[in-house]
mmCIF file of C-alpha atoms in Angstrom:
data_model
loop_
_atom_site.group_PDB
_atom_site.id
_atom_site.type_symbol
_atom_site.label_atom_id
_atom_site.label_comp_id
_atom_site.label_asym_id
_atom_site.label_seq_id
_atom_site.Cartn_x
_atom_site.Cartn_y
_atom_site.Cartn_z
ATOM 1 C CA UNK A 1 -5.993 1.493 -6.309
ATOM 2 C CA UNK A 2 -7.482 4.868 -6.264
ATOM 3 C CA UNK A 3 -10.837 3.644 -7.233
ATOM 4 C CA UNK A 4 -10.574 1.132 -4.373
ATOM 5 C CA UNK A 5 -10.546 4.026 -2.006
ATOM 6 C CA UNK A 6 -13.668 5.472 -3.271
ATOM 7 C CA UNK A 7 -15.631 2.259 -2.156
ATOM 8 C CA UNK A 8 -17.358 3.009 1.311
ATOM 9 C CA UNK A 9 -17.114 0.462 3.970
ATOM 10 C CA UNK A 10 -18.964 0.478 7.506
ATOM 11 C CA UNK A 11 -16.026 0.705 9.812
ATOM 12 C CA UNK A 12 -14.699 2.941 12.545
ATOM 13 C CA UNK A 13 -11.498 3.919 10.707
ATOM 14 C CA UNK A 14 -10.389 3.606 6.991
ATOM 15 C CA UNK A 15 -6.815 4.361 5.903
ATOM 16 C CA UNK A 16 -4.441 3.516 3.251
ATOM 17 C CA UNK A 17 -0.752 2.634 3.482
ATOM 18 C CA UNK A 18 1.752 3.087 0.620
ATOM 19 C CA UNK A 19 5.221 1.379 0.932
ATOM 20 C CA UNK A 20 7.976 0.588 -1.246
ATOM 21 C CA UNK A 21 11.454 -1.240 -0.696
ATOM 22 C CA UNK A 22 13.607 -4.064 -1.504
ATOM 23 C CA UNK A 23 12.568 -7.292 0.456
ATOM 24 C CA UNK A 24 13.210 -11.116 0.347
ATOM 25 C CA UNK A 25 11.101 -13.022 -1.780
ATOM 26 C CA UNK A 26 9.915 -16.506 -2.683
ATOM 27 C CA UNK A 27 11.809 -15.961 -5.953
ATOM 28 C CA UNK A 28 15.059 -16.726 -4.098
ATOM 29 C CA UNK A 29 16.419 -13.221 -4.457
ATOM 30 C CA UNK A 30 15.523 -9.662 -3.389
ATOM 31 C CA UNK A 31 12.744 -8.003 -5.123
ATOM 32 C CA UNK A 32 11.346 -4.450 -5.211
ATOM 33 C CA UNK A 33 7.927 -4.361 -3.545
ATOM 34 C CA UNK A 34 5.245 -1.758 -4.245
ATOM 35 C CA UNK A 35 2.408 -2.182 -1.799
ATOM 36 C CA UNK A 36 -0.957 -0.528 -1.112
ATOM 37 C CA UNK A 37 -2.701 -1.835 2.204
ATOM 38 C CA UNK A 38 -6.133 -0.548 2.994
ATOM 39 C CA UNK A 39 -6.717 -0.867 6.738
ATOM 40 C CA UNK A 40 -9.992 -1.077 8.373
ATOM 41 C CA UNK A 41 -10.638 -0.768 12.119
ATOM 42 C CA UNK A 42 -13.850 -2.526 13.200
ATOM 43 C CA UNK A 43 -15.594 -1.748 16.322
ATOM 44 C CA UNK A 44 -18.271 -3.905 18.151
ATOM 45 C CA UNK A 45 -21.876 -2.788 18.544
ATOM 46 C CA UNK A 46 -20.858 -0.828 21.607
ATOM 47 C CA UNK A 47 -18.314 1.193 19.332
ATOM 48 C CA UNK A 48 -15.249 -0.493 21.124
ATOM 49 C CA UNK A 49 -12.288 -1.691 19.082
ATOM 50 C CA UNK A 50 -12.822 -5.158 17.965
ATOM 51 C CA UNK A 51 -10.278 -5.911 15.235
ATOM 52 C CA UNK A 52 -8.421 -4.685 12.131
ATOM 53 C CA UNK A 53 -8.691 -5.931 8.729
ATOM 54 C CA UNK A 54 -6.237 -5.218 5.754
ATOM 55 C CA UNK A 55 -6.495 -5.646 2.107
ATOM 56 C CA UNK A 56 -3.050 -5.663 0.376
ATOM 57 C CA UNK A 57 -2.313 -4.872 -3.319
ATOM 58 C CA UNK A 58 1.313 -5.905 -3.892
ATOM 59 C CA UNK A 59 3.486 -5.671 -7.096
ATOM 60 C CA UNK A 60 6.916 -7.567 -6.915
ATOM 61 C CA UNK A 61 9.341 -6.146 -9.411
ATOM 62 C CA UNK A 62 12.680 -7.311 -10.562
ATOM 63 C CA UNK A 63 15.258 -5.558 -8.441
ATOM 64 C CA UNK A 64 17.257 -2.693 -9.826
ATOM 65 C CA UNK A 65 20.158 -0.861 -8.200
ATOM 66 C CA UNK A 66 18.172 2.513 -9.075
ATOM 67 C CA UNK A 67 15.414 1.393 -6.720
ATOM 68 C CA UNK A 68 17.586 1.201 -3.548
ATOM 69 C CA UNK A 69 16.526 5.065 -2.731
ATOM 70 C CA UNK A 70 12.889 4.246 -2.851
ATOM 71 C CA UNK A 71 12.322 2.638 0.592
ATOM 72 C CA UNK A 72 9.318 4.551 1.747
ATOM 73 C CA UNK A 73 6.250 4.161 4.033
ATOM 74 C CA UNK A 74 3.342 6.725 3.977
ATOM 75 C CA UNK A 75 -0.154 6.415 5.666
ATOM 76 C CA UNK A 76 -2.844 8.348 4.209
ATOM 77 C CA UNK A 77 -4.161 9.582 7.734
ATOM 78 C CA UNK A 78 -0.979 11.843 7.647
ATOM 79 C CA UNK A 79 -2.259 13.854 4.723
ATOM 80 C CA UNK A 80 -5.264 16.331 4.572
ATOM 81 C CA UNK A 81 -7.346 14.156 2.352
ATOM 82 C CA UNK A 82 -7.138 10.828 0.298
ATOM 83 C CA UNK A 83 -6.579 13.095 -2.796
ATOM 84 C CA UNK A 84 -3.619 14.667 -1.293
ATOM 85 C CA UNK A 85 -2.260 11.217 -0.369
ATOM 86 C CA UNK A 86 -2.539 10.032 -3.967
ATOM 87 C CA UNK A 87 -1.164 13.212 -5.404
ATOM 88 C CA UNK A 88 1.979 12.752 -3.219
ATOM 89 C CA UNK A 89 2.315 9.204 -4.120
ATOM 90 C CA UNK A 90 2.049 9.935 -7.684
ATOM 91 C CA UNK A 91 4.513 12.556 -7.566
ATOM 92 C CA UNK A 92 7.432 10.701 -5.942
ATOM 93 C CA UNK A 93 10.430 11.993 -7.708
ATOM 94 C CA UNK A 94 11.600 9.589 -10.340
ATOM 95 C CA UNK A 95 9.822 6.233 -8.881
ATOM 96 C CA UNK A 96 7.506 5.878 -11.837
ATOM 97 C CA UNK A 97 10.442 6.343 -14.565
ATOM 98 C CA UNK A 98 12.638 3.569 -12.633
ATOM 99 C CA UNK A 99 9.785 1.074 -12.171
ATOM 100 C CA UNK A 100 8.567 1.342 -16.115
ATOM 101 C CA UNK A 101 11.969 -0.200 -16.689
ATOM 102 C CA UNK A 102 11.560 -3.238 -14.473
ATOM 103 C CA UNK A 103 9.942 -6.528 -15.046
ATOM 104 C CA UNK A 104 6.858 -7.449 -12.873
ATOM 105 C CA UNK A 105 7.459 -10.772 -11.235
ATOM 106 C CA UNK A 106 4.038 -10.945 -9.466
ATOM 107 C CA UNK A 107 0.866 -9.128 -8.599
ATOM 108 C CA UNK A 108 -1.160 -10.235 -5.482
ATOM 109 C CA UNK A 109 -4.255 -9.281 -3.725
ATOM 110 C CA UNK A 110 -4.997 -10.571 -0.256
ATOM 111 C CA UNK A 111 -6.947 -9.846 2.826
ATOM 112 C CA UNK A 112 -6.136 -10.586 6.423
ATOM 113 C CA UNK A 113 -7.393 -10.035 9.926
ATOM 114 C CA UNK A 114 -4.678 -8.391 12.209
#
């Protein structure tokens, strides 16, 4: 995911959302989601907002009661730099330890216009 942020795109604004939490799923039960969403704001030729595009990288994990405290949402624009953002995400207390014990149910990558 970090390398994906190094790719430069021609857009007015480029940011990353990191979010985690327990959500309903197509698996018929709650799953724990880890989601990175890269959001692009696209302007027209006159530099006026035209639309937003998002690329999502989503990992669905088997739910575990220890994951309940990890309902988070952080935007990269609220950090000094993209490196600060990823340093923070990588240092979230205990998250990596808990998810390493969980079964991965699915990994998906998709893009949409907002």
